[in-house]
XYZ file of C-alpha atoms in Angstrom:
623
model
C 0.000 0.000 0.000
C 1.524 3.381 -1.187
C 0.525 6.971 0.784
C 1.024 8.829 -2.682
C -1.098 6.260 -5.028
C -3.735 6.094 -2.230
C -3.856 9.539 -1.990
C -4.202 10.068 -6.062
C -7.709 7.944 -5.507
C -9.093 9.060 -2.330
C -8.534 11.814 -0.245
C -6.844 10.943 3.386
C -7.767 11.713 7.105
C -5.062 12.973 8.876
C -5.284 12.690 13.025
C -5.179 15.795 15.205
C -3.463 16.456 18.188
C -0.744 14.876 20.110
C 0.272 17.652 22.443
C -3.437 18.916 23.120
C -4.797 15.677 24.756
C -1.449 15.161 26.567
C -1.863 18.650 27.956
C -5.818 18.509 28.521
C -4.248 15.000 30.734
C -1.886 17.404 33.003
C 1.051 16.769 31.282
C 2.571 19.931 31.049
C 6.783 18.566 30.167
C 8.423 17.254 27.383
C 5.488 15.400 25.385
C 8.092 13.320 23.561
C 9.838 11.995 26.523
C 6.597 10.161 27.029
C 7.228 7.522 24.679
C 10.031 6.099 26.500
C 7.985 6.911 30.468
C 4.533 6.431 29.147
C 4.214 4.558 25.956
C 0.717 3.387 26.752
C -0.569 6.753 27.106
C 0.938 7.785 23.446
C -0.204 4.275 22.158
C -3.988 5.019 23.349
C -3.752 8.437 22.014
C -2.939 7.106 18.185
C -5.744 4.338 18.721
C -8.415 6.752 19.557
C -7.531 8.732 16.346
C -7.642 5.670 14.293
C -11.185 4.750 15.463
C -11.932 8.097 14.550
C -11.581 7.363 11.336
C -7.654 9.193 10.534
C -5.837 7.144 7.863
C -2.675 8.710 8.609
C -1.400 9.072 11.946
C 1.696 10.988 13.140
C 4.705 9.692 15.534
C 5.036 12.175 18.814
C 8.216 13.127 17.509
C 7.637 16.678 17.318
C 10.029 18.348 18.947
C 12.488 15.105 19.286
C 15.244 17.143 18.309
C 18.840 17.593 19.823
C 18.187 21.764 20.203
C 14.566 21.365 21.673
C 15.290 18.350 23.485
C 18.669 19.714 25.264
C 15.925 22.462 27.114
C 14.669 19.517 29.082
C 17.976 17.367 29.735
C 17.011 15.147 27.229
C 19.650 15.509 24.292
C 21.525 12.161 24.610
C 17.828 10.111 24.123
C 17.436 11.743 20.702
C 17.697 7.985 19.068
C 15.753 6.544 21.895
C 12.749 8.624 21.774
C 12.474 8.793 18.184
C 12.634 4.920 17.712
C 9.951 4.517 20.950
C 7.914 6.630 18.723
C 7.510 5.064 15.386
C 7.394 1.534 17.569
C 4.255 3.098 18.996
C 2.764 4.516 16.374
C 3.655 1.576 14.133
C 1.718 -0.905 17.156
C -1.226 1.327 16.846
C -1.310 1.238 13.510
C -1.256 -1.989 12.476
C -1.712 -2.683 8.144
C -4.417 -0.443 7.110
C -3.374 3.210 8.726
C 0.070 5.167 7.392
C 2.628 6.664 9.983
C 4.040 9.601 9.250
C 7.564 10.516 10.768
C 7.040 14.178 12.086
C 9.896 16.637 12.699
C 8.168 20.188 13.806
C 10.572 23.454 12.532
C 13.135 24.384 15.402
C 13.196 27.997 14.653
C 9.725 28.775 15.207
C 8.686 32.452 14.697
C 11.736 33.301 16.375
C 15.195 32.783 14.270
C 17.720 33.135 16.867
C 16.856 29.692 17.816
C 20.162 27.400 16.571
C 21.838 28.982 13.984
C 21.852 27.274 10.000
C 24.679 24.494 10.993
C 23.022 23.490 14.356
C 19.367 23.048 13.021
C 20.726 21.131 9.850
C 22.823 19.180 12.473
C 20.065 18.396 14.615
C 17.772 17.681 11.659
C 20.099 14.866 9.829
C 20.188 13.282 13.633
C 16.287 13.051 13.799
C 15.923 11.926 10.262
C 17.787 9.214 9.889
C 16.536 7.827 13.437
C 13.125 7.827 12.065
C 14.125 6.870 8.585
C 15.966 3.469 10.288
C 12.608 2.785 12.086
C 10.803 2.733 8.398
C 7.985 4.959 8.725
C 5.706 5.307 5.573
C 6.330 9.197 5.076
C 8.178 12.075 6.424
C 5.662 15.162 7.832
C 7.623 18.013 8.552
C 5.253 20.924 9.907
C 5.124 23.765 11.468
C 7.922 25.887 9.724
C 7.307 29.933 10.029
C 10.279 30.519 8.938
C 10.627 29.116 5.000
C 14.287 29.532 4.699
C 14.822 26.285 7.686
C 11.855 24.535 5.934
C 13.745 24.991 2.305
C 17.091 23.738 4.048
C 15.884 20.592 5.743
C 14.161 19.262 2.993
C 16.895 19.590 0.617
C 18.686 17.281 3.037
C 15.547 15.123 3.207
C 15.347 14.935 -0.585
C 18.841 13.899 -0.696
C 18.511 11.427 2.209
C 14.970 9.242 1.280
C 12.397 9.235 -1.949
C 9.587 8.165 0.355
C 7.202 10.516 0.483
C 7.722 14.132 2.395
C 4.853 16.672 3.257
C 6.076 19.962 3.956
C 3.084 22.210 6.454
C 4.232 25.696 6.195
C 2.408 27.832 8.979
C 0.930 31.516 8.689
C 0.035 34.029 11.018
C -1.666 35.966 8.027
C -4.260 34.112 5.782
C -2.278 33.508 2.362
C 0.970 35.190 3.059
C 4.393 33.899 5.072
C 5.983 36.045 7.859
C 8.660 36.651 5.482
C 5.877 38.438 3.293
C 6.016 35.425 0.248
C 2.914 34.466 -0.865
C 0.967 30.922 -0.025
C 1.163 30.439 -3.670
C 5.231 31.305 -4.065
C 5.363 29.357 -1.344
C 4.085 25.973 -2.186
C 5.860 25.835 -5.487
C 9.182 26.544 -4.320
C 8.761 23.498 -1.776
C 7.480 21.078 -5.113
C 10.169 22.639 -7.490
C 12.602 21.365 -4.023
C 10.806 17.989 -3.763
C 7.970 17.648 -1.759
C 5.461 15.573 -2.586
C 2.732 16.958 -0.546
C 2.240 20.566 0.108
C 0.445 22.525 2.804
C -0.662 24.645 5.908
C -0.986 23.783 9.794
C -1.006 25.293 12.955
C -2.183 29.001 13.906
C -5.174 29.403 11.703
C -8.124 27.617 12.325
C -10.642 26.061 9.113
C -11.967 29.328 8.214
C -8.437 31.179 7.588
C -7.216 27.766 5.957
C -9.603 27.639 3.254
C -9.690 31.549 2.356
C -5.701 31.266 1.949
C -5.832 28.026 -0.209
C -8.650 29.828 -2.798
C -6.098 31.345 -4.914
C -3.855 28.087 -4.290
C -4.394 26.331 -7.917
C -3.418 22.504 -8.031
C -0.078 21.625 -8.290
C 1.905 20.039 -11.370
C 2.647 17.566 -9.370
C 2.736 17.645 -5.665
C -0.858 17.178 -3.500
C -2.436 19.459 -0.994
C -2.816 19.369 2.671
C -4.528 20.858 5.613
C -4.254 20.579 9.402
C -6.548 23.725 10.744
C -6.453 24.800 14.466
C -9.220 24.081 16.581
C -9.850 27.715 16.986
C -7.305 30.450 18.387
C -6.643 29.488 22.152
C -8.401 30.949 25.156
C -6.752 31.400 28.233
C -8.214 30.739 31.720
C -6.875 29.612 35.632
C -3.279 29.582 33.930
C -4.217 27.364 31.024
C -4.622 27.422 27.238
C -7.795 25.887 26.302
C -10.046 25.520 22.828
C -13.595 26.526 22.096
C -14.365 25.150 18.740
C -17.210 22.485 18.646
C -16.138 19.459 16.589
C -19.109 19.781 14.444
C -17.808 22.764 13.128
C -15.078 20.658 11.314
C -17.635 18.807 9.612
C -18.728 21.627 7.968
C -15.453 22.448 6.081
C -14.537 18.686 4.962
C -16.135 19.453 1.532
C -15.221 22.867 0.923
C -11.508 21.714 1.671
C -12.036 18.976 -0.638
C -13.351 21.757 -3.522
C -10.343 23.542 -2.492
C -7.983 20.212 -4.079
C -7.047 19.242 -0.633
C -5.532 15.500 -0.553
C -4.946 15.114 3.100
C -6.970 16.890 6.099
C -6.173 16.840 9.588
C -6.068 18.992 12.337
C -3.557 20.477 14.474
C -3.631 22.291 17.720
C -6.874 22.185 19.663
C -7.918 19.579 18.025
C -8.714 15.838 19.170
C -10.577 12.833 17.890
C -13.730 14.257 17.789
C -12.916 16.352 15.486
C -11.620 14.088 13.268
C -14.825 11.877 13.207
C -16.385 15.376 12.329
C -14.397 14.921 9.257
C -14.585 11.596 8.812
C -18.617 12.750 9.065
C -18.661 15.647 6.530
C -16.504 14.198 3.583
C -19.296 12.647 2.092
C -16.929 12.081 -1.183
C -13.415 10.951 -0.838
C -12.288 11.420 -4.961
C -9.739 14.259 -4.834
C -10.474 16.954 -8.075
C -9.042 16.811 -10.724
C -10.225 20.613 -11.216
C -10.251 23.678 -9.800
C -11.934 27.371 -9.755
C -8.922 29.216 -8.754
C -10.171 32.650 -7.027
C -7.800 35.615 -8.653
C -6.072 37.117 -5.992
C -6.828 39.961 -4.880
C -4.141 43.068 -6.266
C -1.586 43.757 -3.894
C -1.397 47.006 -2.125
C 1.628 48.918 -3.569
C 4.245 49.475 -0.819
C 5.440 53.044 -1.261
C 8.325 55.009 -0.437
C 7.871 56.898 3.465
C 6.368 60.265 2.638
C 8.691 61.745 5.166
C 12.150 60.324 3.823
C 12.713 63.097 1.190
C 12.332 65.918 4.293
C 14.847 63.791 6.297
C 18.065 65.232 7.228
C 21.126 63.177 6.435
C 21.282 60.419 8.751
C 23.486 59.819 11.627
C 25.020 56.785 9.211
C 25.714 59.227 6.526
C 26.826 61.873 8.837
C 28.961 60.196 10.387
C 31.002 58.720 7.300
C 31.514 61.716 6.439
C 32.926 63.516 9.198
C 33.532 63.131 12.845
C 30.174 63.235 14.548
C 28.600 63.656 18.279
C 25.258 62.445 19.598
C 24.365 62.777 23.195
C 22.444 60.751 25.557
C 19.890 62.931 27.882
C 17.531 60.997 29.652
C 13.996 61.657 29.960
C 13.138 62.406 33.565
C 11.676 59.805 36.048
C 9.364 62.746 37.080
C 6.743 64.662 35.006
C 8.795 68.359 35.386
C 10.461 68.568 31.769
C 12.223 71.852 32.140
C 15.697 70.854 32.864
C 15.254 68.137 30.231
C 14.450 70.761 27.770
C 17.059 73.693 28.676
C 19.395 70.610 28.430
C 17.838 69.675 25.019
C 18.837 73.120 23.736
C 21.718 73.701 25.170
C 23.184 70.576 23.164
C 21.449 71.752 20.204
C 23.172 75.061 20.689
C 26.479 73.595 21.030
C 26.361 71.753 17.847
C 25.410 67.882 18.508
C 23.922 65.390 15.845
C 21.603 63.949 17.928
C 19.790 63.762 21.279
C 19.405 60.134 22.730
C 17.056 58.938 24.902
C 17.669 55.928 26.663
C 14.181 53.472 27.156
C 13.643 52.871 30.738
C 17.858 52.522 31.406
C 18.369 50.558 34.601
C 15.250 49.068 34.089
C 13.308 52.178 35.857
C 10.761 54.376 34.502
C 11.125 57.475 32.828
C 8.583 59.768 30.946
C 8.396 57.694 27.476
C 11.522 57.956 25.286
C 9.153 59.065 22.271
C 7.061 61.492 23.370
C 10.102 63.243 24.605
C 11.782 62.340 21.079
C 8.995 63.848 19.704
C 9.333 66.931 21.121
C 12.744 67.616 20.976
C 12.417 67.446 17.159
C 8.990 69.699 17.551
C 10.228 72.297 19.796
C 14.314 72.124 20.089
C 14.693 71.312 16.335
C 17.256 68.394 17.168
C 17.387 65.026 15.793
C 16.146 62.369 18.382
C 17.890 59.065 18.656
C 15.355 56.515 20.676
C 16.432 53.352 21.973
C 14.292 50.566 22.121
C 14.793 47.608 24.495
C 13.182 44.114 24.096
C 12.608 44.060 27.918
C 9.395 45.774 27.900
C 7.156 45.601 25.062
C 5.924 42.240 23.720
C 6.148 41.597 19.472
C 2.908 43.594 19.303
C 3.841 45.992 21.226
C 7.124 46.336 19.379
C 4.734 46.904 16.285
C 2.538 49.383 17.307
C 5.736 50.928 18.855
C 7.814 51.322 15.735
C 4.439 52.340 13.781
C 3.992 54.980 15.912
C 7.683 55.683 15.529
C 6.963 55.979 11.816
C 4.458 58.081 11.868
C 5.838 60.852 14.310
C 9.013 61.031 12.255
C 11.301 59.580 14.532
C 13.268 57.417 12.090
C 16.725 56.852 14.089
C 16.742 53.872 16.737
C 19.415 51.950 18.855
C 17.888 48.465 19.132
C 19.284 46.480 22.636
C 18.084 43.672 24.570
C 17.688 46.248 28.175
C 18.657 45.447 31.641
C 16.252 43.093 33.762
C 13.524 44.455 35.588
C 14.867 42.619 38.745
C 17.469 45.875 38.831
C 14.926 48.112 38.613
C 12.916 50.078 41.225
C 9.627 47.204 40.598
C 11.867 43.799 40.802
C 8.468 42.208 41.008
C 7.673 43.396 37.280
C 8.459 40.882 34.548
C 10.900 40.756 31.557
C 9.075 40.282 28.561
C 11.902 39.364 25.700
C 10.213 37.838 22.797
C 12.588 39.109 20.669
C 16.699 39.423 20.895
C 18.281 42.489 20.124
C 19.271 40.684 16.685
C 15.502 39.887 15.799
C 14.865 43.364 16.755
C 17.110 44.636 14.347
C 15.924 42.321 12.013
C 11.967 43.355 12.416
C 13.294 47.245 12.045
C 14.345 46.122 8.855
C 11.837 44.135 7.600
C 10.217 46.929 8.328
C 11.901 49.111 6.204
C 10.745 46.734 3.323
C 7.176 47.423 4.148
C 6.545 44.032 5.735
C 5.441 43.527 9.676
C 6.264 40.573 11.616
C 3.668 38.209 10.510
C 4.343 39.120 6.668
C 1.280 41.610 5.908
C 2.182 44.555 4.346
C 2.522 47.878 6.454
C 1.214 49.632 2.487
C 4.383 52.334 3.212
C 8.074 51.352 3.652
C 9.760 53.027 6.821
C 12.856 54.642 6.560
C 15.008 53.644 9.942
C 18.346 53.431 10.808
C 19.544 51.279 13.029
C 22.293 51.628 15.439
C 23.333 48.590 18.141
C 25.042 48.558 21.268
C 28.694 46.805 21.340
C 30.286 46.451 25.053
C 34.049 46.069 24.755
C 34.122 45.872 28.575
C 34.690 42.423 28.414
C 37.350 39.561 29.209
C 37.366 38.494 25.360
C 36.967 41.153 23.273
C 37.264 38.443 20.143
C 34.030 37.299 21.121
C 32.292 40.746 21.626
C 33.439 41.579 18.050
C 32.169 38.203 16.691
C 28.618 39.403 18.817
C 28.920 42.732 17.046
C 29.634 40.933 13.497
C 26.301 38.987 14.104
C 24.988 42.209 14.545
C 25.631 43.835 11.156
C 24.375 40.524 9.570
C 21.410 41.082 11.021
C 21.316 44.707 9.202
C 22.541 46.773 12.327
C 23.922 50.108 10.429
C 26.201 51.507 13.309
C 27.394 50.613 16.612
C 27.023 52.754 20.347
C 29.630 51.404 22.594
C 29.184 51.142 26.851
C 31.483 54.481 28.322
C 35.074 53.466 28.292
C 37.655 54.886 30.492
C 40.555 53.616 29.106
C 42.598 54.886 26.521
C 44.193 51.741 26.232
C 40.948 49.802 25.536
C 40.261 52.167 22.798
C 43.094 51.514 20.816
C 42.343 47.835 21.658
C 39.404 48.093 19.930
C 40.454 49.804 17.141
C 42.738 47.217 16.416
C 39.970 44.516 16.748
C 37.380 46.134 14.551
C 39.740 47.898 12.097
C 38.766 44.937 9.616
C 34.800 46.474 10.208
C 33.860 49.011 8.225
C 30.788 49.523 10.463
C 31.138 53.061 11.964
C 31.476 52.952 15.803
C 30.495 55.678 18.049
C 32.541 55.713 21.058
C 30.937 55.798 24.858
C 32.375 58.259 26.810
C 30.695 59.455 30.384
C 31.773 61.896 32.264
C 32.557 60.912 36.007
C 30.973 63.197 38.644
C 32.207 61.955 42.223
C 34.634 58.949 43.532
C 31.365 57.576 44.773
C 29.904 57.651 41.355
C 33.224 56.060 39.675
C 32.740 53.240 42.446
C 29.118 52.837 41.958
C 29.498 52.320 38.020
C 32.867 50.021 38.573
C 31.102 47.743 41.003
C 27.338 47.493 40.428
C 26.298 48.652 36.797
C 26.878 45.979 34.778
C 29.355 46.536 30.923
C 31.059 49.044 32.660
C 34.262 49.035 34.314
C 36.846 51.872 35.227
C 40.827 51.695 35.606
C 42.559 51.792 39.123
C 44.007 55.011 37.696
C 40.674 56.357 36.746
C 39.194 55.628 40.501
C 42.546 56.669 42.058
C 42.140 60.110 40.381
C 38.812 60.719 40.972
C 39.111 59.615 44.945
C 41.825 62.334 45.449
C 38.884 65.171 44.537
C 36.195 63.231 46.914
C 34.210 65.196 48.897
C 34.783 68.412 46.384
C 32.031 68.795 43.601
C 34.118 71.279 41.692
C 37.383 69.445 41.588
C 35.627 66.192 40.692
C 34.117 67.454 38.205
C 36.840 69.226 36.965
C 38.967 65.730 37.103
C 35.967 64.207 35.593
C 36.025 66.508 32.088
C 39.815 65.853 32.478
C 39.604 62.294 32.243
C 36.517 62.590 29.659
C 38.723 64.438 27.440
C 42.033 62.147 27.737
C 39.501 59.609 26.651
C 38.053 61.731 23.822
C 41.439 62.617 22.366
C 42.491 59.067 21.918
C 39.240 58.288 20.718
C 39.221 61.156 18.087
C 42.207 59.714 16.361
C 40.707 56.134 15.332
C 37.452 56.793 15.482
C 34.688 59.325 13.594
C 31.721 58.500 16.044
C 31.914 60.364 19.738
C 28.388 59.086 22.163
C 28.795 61.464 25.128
C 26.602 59.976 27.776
C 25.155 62.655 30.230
C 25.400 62.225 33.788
C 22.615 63.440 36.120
C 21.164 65.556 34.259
C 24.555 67.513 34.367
C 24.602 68.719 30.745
C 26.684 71.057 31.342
C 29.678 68.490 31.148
C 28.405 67.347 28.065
C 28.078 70.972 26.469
C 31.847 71.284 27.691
C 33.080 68.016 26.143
C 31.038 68.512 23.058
C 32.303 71.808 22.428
C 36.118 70.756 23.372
C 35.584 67.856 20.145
C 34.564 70.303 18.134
C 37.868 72.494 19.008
C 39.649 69.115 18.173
C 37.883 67.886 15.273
C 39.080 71.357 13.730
C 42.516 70.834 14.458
C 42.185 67.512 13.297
C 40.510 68.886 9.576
C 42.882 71.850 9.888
C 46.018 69.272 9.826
C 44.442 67.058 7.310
C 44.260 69.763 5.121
C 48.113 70.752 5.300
C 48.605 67.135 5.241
C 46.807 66.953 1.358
C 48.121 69.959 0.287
C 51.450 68.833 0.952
C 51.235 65.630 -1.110
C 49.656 68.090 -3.733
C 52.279 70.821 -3.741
């Protein structure tokens, strides 16, 4: 009995749900350790799916992986579970029902899950573990992103010709979170191989059928579906489903007018919806044709409207010449006038752009971009507004750069953020869906016109995107390697931590010389002994020389003398930093921007000797 020449005559039942009856059970751990702990409970699982009525039933091999399973402890059983599995499904199966090898995507929505060479590592491991076990057909589902679902079934292709059904999964109707279409989608993966091509997991039947109307038939390769039960609820701390099974039944046929070969379900669903299936498909002969709905036109992404009124960004500023931006934090009170007599005062003496830190130290300040927004509205300066991941989730990330967008604010520093446990609420939570890499990535994207899920934003944002780089570190090898990552992931500039040592700046010169990323160079003026002890010991990225903390003890106690030795040490620092570098961030201490306006205008006295030299230099060599 063959799946594909079975499939040509009748269309298949797929089964539902593994991981929603084990959870619905109270198992809330690693669902695929289960076959080795609690076979029985797997085995009865597959056997109530098959009395359902599913033809096809899937091993609980999911997430059987060396990457997910190393999260529970579990990365040494790979073989083991995987060959419990098929055993299982294989006894539950018995002549008559097809078991399908599943490997679910690794990455998820979230790529900074195993890089390229780990997943296709951890892929080839699973594979041939199931492939030794002889199941009847390789499932691979669940892959948001297309680029891991492209790579692992080249190697699948290469590795097996039974057949392979490749589930891509949406979180738009008809479009990838990429932004390819459904349709692009599905041909790329039978042009690669596949001999089944579909959609599971997110949407439920609804969502599933509108995206597969302008799907035509294939040349070659079948179609499948796996709907959600419905989105998920959430109540007393747990996920739960509200669709009725019946409503399944009411879909079977329009999936089957749709050319679908194989219908199952996914999350959500269990084996009464699959009888609901089994119920509605009153006709099992697959189409041979179909009405193909014309899609609809796409809505043209278009230039921002604000990118020709732009002034020259801080990227093409500083290429050109040496360049100052300075952080000024928004207050952690609601009086703005210091903030704003700061805010000019910057202006006045000639800085690129005002920064505004998000939260820093994980406490709260008056938001970064109102503030932003008004020191390009009233002070006439360009606003440079970090963005941590630590406090908005994906959505709010959205919204956040939409809004972003709209008010003008087009430069960003994207970082990860300091916990909340440093903060003045420890009790608050961290929310980190993102990295600072898939932050800079979704700034991007969005730059394209595309949002997270792949739906077009209808207008292309113009950011630029700076990232942070700490050289404060043991191994500054690996901090550059971090920071290398960084422009892959379309980072534009780098911000460094403050440094206060001269020696550590030339050190990094030398270790990014090969970059030509500019780098903007942290320097913070020191206020107090206590402060230079504070920063050494508790704020973490930063640390200070004993020769920095010895000078700045011998003024303790004075506020004029420490701050004088402060701007002294600030400017050692700045004239080092002056000769590698273009890119100076003066960070502003307490509000005291008065050290900043006296280091920013002391660059500027520099950075005209510096031209000034340059140009006796050239008109030497011309003379």
């Amino acid at each position: 009995m063959n799946l594909l020449d079975t499939m040509k005559e009748r269309i298949l039942i797929g089964d539902g749900a593994m991981g929603t009856l084990l959870y619905s059970h109270g198992v809330d751990l690693c669902f695929e350790e289960l076959n080795l702990t609690h076979p029985d409970q797997v085995l009865r699982i597959h056997q109530a799916y098959i009395e359902a009525g599913a033809d096809i039933i899937q091993t609980n091999t999911y997430g059987a992986n060396y990457i997910k399973l190393a999260r529970h402890g579990l990365e040494d059983s790979v073989k083991k579970i995987n060959k419990a599995a098929v055993q299982i499904a294989k006894k539950a199966a018995g002549k008559n029902t097809f078991v399908l090898g599943t490997i679910g995507g690794i990455h998820g929505s979230r790529t900074s899950i195993g890089t390229k060479d780990e997943i296709k590592r951890s892929f080839r491991e699973q594979l041939y573990c199931l492939l030794l076990e002889g199941v009847d057909g390789l499932l691979l589902e669940t892959y948001y992103d297309f680029d891991e679902l492209t790579t692992v079934l080249k190697i699948a292709r290469e590795e097996t010709d039974i057949p392979i059904i490749t589930n891509v999964s949406m979180h738009e109707a008809g479009v990838l979170q990429n932004g390819i279409e459904l349709i692009d989608a599905l041909q790329q993966l039978e042009d690669l191989g596949a001999d089944i091509v579909g959609i599971n997991c997110r949407l439920g039947p609804h969502h599933m059928l509108k995206s597969l109307e302008t799907v035509p038939l294939m040349k070659r390769a079948l179609l499948s579906v796996y709907p959600n039960a419905s989105y998920p609820g959430y109540k007393d701390g747990k996920l739960f489903y509200e669709n009725e099974p019946e409503y399944f039944e009411k879909f079977a046929m329009s999936f089957r007018k749709a050319g679908v070969s194989l219908i199952g379900g996914c999350c959500g669903t269990t084996p009464e919806h699959i009888r609901a299936l089994v119920k509605g498909l009153t006709i099992r002969e697959p189409i041979q044709e179909k009405l193909v709905k014309k899609k609809e036109v796409k809505t043209e992404v278009v230039e921002s409207e604000l990118k020709e009124s732009q002034p020259p960004t801080l990227l093409e500023t500083v290429r050109k010449r040496h360049s100052i931006i300075v952080e000024l934090d928004a207050p952690k009170h609601l009086n703005t006038g210091k903030f704003f007599e700061g805010a000019q005062a910057l202006k006045d003496a000639g800085v690129d752009a005002i920064t505004l830190a998000d939260n820093s130290l994980a406490t709260p300040r008056i938001c970064n971009a109102s503030m932003a927004s008004l020191v390009k509205q009233k002070i006439g300066a360009t606003p440079l507004v970090h963005i941590t991941c630590r406090d908005r989730n994906l959505i709010g990330l959205q919204s956040h750069l939409m809004g972003l967008h709209t008010l003008g604010i087009t430069e960003l520093l994207a970082i990860t953020g300091d916990p909340t446990k440093i903060g003045d609420f420890p009790g608050a939570t961290s929310v980190f869906d993102v990295t600072s890499f898939e932050l800079i990535q979704l700034i991007k994207q969005f730059n394209e016109g595309i949002s997270k899920s792949g739906k077009s934003l209808q207008q292309k944002t113009s950011f630029t995107v700076a990232a942070a780089f700490n050289p404060n570190v043991r191994h500054l090898d690996r901090a550059v390697e971090r920071l290398e990552k960084k422009i892959e992931a379309g980072a534009d500039y780098f911000i460094t931590q403050p440094i206060y040592s001269t020696e550590k700046i030339i050190e990094v010169y030398e270790a990014t010389k090969h970059i030509e990323t500019p780098i903007y160079i942290g320097i913070m003026p020191l206020t107090s002994s206590q402060n230079a002890e504070f920063l050494h010991n508790e704020v973490p990225g930063i640390k200070l020389t004993d020769q920095v903390r010895a000078r700045m003890a011998l003024s303790d106690g004075n506020r004029e003398q420490s701050t004088k030795e402060g701007l002294e040490v600030s400017k050692e620092l700045i004239d080092v930093a002056l000769e590698h570098f273009h890119g100076i961030y003066l960070i502003t201490p307490f509000m005291r921007y008065d050290m900043t306006v006296n280091l920013t205008e002391y660059i500027h006295g520099k950075v005209d000797v510096i031209v000034a030299r340059e140009v006796v230099q050239t008109e030497s060599i011309v003379y």
